[in-house]
C-alpha positions as a LaTeX table, in Angstrom:
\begin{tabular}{lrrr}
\hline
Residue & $x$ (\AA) & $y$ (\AA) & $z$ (\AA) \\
\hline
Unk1 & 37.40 & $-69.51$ & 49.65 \\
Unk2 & 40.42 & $-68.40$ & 47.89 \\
Unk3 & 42.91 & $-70.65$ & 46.26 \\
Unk4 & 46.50 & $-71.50$ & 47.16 \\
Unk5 & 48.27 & $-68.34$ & 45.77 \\
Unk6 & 50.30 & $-65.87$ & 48.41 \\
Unk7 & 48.89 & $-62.85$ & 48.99 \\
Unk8 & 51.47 & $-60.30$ & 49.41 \\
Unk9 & 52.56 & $-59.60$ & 53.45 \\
Unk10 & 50.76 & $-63.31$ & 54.31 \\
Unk11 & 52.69 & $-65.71$ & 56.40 \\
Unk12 & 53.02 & $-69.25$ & 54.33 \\
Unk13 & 49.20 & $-71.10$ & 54.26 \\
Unk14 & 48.74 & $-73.97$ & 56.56 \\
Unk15 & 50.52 & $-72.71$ & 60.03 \\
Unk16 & 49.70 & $-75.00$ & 62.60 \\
Unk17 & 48.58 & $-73.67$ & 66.19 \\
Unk18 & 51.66 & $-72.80$ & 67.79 \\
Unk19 & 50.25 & $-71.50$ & 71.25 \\
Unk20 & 47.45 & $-70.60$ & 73.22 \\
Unk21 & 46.08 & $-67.02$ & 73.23 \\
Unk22 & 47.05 & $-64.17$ & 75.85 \\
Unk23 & 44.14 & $-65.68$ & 77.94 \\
Unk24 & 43.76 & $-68.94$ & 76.68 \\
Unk25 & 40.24 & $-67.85$ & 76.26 \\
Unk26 & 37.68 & $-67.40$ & 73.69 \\
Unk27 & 37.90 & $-63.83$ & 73.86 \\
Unk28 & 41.01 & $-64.24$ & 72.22 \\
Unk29 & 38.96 & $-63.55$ & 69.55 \\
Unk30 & 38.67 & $-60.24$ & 68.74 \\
Unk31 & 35.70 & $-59.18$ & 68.51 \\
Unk32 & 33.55 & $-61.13$ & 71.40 \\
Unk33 & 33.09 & $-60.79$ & 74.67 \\
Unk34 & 31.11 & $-63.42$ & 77.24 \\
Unk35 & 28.88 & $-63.18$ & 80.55 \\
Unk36 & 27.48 & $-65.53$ & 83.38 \\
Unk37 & 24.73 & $-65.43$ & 85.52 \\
Unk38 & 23.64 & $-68.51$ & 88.08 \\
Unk39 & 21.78 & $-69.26$ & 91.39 \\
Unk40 & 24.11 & $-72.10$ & 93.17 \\
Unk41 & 20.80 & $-72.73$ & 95.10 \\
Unk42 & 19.03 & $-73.65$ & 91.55 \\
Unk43 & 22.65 & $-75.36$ & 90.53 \\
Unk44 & 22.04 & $-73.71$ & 86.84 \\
Unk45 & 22.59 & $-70.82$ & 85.59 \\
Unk46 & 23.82 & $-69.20$ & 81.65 \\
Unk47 & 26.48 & $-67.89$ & 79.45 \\
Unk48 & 26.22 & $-65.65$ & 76.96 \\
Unk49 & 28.70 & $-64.75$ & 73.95 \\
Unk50 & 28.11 & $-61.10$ & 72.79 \\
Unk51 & 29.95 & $-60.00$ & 69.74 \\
Unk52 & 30.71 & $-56.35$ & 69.33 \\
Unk53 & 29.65 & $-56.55$ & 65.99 \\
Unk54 & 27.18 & $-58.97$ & 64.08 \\
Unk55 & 29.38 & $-61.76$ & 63.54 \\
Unk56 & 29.02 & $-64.81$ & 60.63 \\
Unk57 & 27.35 & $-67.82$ & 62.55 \\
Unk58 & 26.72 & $-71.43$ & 61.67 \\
Unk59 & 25.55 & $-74.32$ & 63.36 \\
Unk60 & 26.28 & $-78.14$ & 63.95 \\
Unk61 & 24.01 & $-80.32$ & 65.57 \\
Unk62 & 25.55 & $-83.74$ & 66.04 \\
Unk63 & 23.58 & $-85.53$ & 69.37 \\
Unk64 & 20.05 & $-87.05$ & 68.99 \\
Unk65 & 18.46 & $-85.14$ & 72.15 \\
Unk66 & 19.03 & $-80.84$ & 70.98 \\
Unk67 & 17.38 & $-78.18$ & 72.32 \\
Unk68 & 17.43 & $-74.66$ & 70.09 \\
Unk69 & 16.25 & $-72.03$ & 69.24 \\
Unk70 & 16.68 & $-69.76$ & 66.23 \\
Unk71 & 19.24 & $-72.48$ & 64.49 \\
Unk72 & 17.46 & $-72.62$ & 61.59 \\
Unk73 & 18.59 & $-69.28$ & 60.48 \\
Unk74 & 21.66 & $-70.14$ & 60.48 \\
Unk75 & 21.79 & $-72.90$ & 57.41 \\
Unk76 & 23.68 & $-70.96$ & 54.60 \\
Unk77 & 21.32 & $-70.73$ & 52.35 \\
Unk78 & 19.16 & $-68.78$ & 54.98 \\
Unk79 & 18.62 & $-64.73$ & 54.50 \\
Unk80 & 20.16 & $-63.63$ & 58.20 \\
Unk81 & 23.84 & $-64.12$ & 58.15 \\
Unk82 & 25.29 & $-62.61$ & 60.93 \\
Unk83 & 23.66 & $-63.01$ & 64.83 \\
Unk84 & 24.51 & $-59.90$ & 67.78 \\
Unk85 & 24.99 & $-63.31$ & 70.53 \\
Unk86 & 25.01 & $-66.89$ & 71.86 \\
Unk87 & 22.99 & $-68.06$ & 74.51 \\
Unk88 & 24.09 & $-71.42$ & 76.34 \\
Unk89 & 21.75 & $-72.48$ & 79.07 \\
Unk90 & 20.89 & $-74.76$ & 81.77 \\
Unk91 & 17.09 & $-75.66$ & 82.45 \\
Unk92 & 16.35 & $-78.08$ & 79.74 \\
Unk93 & 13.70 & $-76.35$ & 77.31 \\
Unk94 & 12.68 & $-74.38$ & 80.11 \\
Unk95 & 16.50 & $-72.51$ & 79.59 \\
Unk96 & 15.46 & $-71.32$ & 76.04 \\
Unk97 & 13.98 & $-68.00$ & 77.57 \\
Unk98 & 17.38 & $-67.44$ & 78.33 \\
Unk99 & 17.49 & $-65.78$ & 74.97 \\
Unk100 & 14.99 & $-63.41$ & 75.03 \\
Unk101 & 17.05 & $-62.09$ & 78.44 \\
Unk102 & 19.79 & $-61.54$ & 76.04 \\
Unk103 & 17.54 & $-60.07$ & 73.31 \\
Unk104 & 16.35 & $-57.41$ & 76.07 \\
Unk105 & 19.80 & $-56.66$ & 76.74 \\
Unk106 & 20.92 & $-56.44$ & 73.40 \\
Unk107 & 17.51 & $-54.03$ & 72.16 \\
Unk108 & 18.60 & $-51.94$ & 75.18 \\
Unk109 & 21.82 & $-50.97$ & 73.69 \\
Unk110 & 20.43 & $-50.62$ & 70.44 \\
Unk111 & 21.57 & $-53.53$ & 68.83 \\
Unk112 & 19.89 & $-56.23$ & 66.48 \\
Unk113 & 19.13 & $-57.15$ & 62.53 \\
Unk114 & 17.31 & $-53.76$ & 61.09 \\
Unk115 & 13.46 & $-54.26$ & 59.87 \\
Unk116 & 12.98 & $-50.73$ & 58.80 \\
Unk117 & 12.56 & $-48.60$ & 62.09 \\
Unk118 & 12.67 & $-51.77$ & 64.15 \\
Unk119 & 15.97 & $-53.60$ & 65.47 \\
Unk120 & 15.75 & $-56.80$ & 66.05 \\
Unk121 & 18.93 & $-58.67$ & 67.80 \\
Unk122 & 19.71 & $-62.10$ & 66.58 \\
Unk123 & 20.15 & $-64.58$ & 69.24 \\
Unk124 & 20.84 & $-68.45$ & 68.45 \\
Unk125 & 20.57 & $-70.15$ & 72.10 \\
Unk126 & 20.93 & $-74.18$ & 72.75 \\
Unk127 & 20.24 & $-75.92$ & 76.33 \\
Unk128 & 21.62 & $-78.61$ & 78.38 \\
Unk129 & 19.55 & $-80.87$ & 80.98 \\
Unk130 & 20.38 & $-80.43$ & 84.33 \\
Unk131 & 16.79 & $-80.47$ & 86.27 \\
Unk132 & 17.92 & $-83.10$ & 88.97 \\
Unk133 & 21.25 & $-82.08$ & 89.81 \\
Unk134 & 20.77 & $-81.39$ & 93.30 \\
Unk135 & 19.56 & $-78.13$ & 92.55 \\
Unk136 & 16.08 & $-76.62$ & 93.78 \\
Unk137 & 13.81 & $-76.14$ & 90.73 \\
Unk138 & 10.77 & $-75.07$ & 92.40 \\
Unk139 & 10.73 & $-71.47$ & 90.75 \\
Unk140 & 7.12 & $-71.11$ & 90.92 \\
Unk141 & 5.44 & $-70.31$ & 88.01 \\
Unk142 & 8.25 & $-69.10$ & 85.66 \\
Unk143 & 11.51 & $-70.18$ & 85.32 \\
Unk144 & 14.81 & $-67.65$ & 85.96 \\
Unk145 & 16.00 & $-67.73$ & 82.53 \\
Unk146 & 14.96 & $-64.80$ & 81.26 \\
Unk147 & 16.37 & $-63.05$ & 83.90 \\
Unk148 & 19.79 & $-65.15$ & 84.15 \\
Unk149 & 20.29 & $-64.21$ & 80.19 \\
Unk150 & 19.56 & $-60.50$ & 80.75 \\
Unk151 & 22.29 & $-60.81$ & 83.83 \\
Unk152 & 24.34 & $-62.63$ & 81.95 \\
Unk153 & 24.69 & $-59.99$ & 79.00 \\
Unk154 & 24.96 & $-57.09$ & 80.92 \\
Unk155 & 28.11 & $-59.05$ & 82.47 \\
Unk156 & 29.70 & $-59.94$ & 79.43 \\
Unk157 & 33.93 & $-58.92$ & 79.02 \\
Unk158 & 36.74 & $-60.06$ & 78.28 \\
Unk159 & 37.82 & $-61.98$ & 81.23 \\
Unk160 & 34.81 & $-64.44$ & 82.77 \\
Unk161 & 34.79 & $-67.47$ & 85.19 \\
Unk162 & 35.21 & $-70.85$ & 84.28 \\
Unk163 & 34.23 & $-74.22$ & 85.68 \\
Unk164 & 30.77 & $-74.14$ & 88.25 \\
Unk165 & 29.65 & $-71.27$ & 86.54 \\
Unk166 & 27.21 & $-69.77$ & 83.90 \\
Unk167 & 25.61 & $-72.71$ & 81.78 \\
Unk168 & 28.27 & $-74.91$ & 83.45 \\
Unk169 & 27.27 & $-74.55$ & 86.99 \\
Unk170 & 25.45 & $-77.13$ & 87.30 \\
Unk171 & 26.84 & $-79.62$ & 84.74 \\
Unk172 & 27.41 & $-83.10$ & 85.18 \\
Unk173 & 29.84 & $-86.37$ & 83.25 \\
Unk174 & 29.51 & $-89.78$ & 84.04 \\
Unk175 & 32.42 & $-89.33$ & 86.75 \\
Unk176 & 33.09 & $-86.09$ & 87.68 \\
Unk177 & 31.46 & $-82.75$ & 87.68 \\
Unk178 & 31.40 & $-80.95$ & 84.89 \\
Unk179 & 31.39 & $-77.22$ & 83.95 \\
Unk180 & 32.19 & $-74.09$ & 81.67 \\
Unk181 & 35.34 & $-74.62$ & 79.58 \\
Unk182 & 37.42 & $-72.63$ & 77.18 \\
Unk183 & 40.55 & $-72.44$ & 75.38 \\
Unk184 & 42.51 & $-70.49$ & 72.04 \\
Unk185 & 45.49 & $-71.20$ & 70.15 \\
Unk186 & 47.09 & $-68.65$ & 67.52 \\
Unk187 & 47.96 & $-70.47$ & 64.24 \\
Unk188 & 51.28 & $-69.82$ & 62.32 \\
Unk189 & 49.18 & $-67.73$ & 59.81 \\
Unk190 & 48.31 & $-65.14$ & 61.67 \\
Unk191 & 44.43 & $-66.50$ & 62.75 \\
Unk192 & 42.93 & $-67.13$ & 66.20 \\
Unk193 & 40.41 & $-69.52$ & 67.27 \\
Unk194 & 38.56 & $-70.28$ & 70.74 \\
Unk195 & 36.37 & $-72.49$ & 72.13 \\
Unk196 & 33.17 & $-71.84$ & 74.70 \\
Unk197 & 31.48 & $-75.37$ & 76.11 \\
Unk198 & 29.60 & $-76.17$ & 78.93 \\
Unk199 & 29.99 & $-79.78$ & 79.92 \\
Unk200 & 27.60 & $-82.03$ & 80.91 \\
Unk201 & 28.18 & $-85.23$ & 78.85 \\
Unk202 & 26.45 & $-88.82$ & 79.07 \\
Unk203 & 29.77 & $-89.95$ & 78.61 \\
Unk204 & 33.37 & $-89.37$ & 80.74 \\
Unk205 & 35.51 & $-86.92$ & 80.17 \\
Unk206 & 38.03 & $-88.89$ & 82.12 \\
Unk207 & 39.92 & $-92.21$ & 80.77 \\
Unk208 & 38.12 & $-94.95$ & 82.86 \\
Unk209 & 38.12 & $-94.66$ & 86.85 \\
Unk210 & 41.18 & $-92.21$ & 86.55 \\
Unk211 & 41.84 & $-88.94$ & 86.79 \\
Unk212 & 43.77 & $-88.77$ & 83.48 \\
Unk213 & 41.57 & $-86.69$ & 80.56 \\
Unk214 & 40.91 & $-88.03$ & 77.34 \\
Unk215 & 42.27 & $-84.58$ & 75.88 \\
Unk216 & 45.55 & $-85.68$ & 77.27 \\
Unk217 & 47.26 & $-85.25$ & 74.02 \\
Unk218 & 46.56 & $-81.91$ & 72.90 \\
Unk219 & 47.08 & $-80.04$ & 76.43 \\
Unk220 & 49.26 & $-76.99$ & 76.79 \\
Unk221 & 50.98 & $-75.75$ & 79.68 \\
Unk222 & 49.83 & $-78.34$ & 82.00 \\
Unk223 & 45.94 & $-76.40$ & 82.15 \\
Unk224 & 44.00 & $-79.06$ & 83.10 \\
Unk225 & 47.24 & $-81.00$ & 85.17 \\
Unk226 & 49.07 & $-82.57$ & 83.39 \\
Unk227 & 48.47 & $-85.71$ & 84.06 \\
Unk228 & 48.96 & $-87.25$ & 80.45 \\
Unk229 & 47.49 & $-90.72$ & 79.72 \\
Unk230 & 47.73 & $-93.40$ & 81.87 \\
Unk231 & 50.38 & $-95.76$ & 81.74 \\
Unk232 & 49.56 & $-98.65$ & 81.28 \\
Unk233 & 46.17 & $-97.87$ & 79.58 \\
Unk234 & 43.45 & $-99.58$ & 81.91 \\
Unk235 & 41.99 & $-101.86$ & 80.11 \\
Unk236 & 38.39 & $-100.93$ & 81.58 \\
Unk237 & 38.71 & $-98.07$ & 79.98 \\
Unk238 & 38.05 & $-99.35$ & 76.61 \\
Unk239 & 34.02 & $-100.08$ & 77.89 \\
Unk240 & 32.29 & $-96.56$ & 77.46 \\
Unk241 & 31.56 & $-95.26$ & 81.44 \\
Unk242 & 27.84 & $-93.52$ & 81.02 \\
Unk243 & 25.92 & $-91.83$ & 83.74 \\
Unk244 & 23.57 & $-94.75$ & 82.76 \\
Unk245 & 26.49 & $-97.05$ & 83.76 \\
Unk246 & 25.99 & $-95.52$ & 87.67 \\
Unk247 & 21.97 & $-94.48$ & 87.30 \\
Unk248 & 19.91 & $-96.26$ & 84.56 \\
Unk249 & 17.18 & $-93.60$ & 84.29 \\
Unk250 & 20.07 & $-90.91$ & 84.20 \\
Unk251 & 18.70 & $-88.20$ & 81.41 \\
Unk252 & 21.07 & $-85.72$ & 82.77 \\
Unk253 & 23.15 & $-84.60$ & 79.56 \\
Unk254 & 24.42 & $-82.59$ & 76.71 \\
Unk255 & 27.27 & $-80.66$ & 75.68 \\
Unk256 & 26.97 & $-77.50$ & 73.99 \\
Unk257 & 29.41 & $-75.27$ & 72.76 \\
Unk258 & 30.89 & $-72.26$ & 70.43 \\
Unk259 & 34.02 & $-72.34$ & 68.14 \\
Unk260 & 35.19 & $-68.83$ & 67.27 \\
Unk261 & 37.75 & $-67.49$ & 64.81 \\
Unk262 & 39.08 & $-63.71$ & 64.09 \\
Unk263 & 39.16 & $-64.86$ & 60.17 \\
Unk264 & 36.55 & $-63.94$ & 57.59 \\
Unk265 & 33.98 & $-66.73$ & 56.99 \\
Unk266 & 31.25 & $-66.90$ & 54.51 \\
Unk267 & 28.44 & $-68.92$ & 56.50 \\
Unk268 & 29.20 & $-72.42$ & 54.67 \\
Unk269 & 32.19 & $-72.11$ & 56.00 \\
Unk270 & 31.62 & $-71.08$ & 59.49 \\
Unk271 & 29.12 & $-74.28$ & 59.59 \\
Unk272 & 32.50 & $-76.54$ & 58.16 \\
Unk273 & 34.30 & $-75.16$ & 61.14 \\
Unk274 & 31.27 & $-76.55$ & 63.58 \\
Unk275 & 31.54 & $-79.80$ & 61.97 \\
Unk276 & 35.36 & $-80.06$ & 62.44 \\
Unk277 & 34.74 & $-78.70$ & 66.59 \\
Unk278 & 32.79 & $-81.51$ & 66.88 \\
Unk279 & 35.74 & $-83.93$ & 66.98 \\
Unk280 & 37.04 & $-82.02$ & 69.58 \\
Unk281 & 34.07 & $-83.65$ & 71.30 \\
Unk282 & 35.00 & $-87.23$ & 69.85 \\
Unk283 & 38.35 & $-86.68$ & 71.44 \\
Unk284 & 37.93 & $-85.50$ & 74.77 \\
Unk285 & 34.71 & $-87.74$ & 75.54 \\
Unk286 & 33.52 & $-91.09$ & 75.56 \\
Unk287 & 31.00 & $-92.06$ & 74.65 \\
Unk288 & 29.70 & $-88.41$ & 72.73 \\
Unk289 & 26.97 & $-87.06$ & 70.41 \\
Unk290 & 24.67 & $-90.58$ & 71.77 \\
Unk291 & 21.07 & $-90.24$ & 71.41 \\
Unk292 & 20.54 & $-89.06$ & 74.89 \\
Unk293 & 22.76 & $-85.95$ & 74.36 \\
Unk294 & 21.79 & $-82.94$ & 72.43 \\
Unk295 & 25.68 & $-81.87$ & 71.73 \\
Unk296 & 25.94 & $-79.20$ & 69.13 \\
Unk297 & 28.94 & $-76.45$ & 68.50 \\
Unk298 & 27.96 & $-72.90$ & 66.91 \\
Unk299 & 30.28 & $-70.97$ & 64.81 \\
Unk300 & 31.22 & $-67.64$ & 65.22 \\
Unk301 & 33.65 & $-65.70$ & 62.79 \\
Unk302 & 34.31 & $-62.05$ & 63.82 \\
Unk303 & 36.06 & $-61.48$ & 60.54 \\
Unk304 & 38.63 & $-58.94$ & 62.32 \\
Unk305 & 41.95 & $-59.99$ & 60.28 \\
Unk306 & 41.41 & $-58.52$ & 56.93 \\
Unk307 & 42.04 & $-61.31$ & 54.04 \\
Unk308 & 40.16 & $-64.86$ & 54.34 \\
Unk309 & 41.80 & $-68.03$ & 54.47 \\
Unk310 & 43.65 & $-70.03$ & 51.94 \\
Unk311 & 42.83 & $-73.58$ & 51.38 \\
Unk312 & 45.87 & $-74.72$ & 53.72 \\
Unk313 & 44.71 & $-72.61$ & 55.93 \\
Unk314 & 41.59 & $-73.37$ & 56.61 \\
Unk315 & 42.44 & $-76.93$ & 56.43 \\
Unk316 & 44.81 & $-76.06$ & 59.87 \\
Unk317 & 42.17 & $-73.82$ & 61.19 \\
Unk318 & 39.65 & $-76.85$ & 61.46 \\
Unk319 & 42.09 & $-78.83$ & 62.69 \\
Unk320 & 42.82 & $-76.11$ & 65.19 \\
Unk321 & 39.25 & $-75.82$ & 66.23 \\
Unk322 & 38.91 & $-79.62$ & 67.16 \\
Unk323 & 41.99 & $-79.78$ & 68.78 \\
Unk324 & 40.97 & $-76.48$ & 71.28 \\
Unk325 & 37.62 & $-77.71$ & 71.35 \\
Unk326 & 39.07 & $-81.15$ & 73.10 \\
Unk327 & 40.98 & $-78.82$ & 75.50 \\
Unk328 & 38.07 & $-76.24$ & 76.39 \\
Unk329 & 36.17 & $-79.53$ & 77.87 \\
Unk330 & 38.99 & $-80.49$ & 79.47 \\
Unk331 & 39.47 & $-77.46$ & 81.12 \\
Unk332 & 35.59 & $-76.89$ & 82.25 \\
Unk333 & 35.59 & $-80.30$ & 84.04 \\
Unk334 & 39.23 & $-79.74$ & 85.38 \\
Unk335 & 37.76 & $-76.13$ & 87.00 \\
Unk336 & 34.72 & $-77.44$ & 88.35 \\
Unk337 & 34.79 & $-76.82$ & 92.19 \\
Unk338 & 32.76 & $-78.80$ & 94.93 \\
Unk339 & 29.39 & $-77.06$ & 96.60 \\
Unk340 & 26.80 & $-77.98$ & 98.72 \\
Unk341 & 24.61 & $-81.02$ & 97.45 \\
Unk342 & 26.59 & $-81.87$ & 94.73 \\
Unk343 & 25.80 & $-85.38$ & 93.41 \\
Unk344 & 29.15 & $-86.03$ & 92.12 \\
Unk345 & 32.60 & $-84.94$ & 93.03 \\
Unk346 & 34.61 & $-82.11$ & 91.21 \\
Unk347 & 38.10 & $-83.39$ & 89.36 \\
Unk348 & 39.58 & $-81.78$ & 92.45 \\
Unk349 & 38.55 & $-83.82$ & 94.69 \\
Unk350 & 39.61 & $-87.53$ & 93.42 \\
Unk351 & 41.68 & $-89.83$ & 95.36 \\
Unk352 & 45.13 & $-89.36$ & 94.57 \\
Unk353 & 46.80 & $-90.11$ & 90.69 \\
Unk354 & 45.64 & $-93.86$ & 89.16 \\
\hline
\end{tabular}
């Protein structure tokens, strides 16, 4: 990374994020584009980031229950540094075909990591648990994932639903229902970042019994209803509210989720941007990354503005990327609309404001 000096035509280093993207999206990012595919009947269902172009990835795994695939390539001091897509799926380890759905996709339109004659697309893919949901998993003898990913791809642009959808559909929290979430802000220095994460937490996204978010603090423009935090704080709320807390033998969990930037990353510095995302988590639910979830954040960085990041920065793109992270889960359990055998209600659909 480069030091402190100006290059000429930069804005001044450190800009803070002064507003969300034209979408509020993670295709703010230029450079990426995402899909969906689900069965409400099998309440799951998967999203899929595609970059145009192989894009600098990097990984962060911070809950004790993960389920991956292809991660390991993405350590820096691993050969592969770029990846053609992101596969986030529902289905527990049965999910991880997901990415070979996405693989057929991709080798259909000629994309993936050259091996002489032979392309080979690059697809790092991470589950959530969400087998008893409410959801009919009798799929006979193999699962839809494959299929769901290949969908999934194929439907990938710029503008995609959010909420009971893709790897979100059927996502649960210890109080609501959760779902697909995403947000982008635009720092002072010229760089984007956006967040992808499907929500289906151990914890609460929620402050107690209320309807107020954790994220409260970082919202903009009232997108997940601007509710702020309660006032007074409910004391209860200081006791972490589990799925455990409402269903011992709950199992139902993890969050998973991509940060994205426009700026030029090497891969050890795509991975420091995971790490920062994952406060995001730490501030938008509670309890997160406990033993029973398998929350992790991939990196993306598109590298489509031209000169990497000064130390400032990067220091305000991090901070950027936990702060939009926060407001991405927000915003996926906020969305989240009621369907048939739902197990829990969606935001929506709580009593009026405690």
């Amino acid at each position: 990374m480069a030091g402190d000096r100006l290059r000429p035509g930069r804005r001044p280093a450190g800009g803070h994020a002064v507003k969300p993207g034209a979408r509020n999206s993670i295709t703010d990012v230029a450079g990426l584009l995402v899909g969906n595919a689900g069965d409400t009947a099998l309440k799951s269902g998967v999203t899929v980031i595609v970059a145009e172009e192989p894009a600098t990835a990097a990984v962060q795994v911070m809950g004790g229950a993960p389920g991956t695939r292809e991660t390991d390539l993405l350590e820096p001091h691993n050969t592969v540094a770029a990846v053609d897509a992101v596969a986030l799926s529902g289905g527990s380890a049965f999910g991880l075909d997901a990415a070979s759905g996405v693989q057929a996709a991709l080798r259909e339109a000629g994309r993936g990591f050259a091996v002489g004659p032979v392309r080979v697309p690059i697809v790092p893919a991470a589950i959530l648990f969400d087998l008893i949901n409410g959801g009919d998993k009798a799929w006979g003898r193999y699962p839809p994932y494959r299929d769901l990913g290949h969908a999934a791809t194929r439907a990938a642009a710029r503008d995609f639903a959010t909420g009971s959808a893709g790897a979100g559909l059927g996502a649960l929290t210890a109080t609501f229902k959760g779902g697909l979430g995403t947000a982008s802000a635009v720092l002072e220095c010229g760089f984007t970042v956006g967040a992808l994460v499907a929500v289906n937490a151990l914890g609460s996204a929620t402050v107690g019994r209320t309807r107020h978010f954790w994220a409260a603090p970082f919202e903009e423009n009232r997108e997940f209803g601007g509710l702020g935090l309660p006032h007074p704080f409910p004391s209860e709320a200081r006791n972490p509210l589990t799925k455990m807390s409402q269903q011992p033998t709950s199992v139902e969990n993890t969050t998973i989720a991509v940060i994205a930037t426009d700026a030029p990353l090497t891969k050890a510095e795509a991975k420091r941007l995971a790490i920062a995302a994952h406060d995001g988590f730490s501030r938008a639910l509670w309890p997160s990354h406990t033993p029973l979830d398998g929350d992790l954040v991939f990196a993306l960085a598109t590298g489509r503005q031209p000169h990497p990041p000064e130390a400032a920065d990067f220091i305000a793109l991090c901070a950027a990327a936990a702060a939009t992270m926060a407001r991405a889960i927000a915003r996926g359990v906020h969305d989240a609309v009621p369907q048939q055998g739902d197990l829990l209600p969606a935001w929506s659909q709580a009593p009026a404001l405690r």
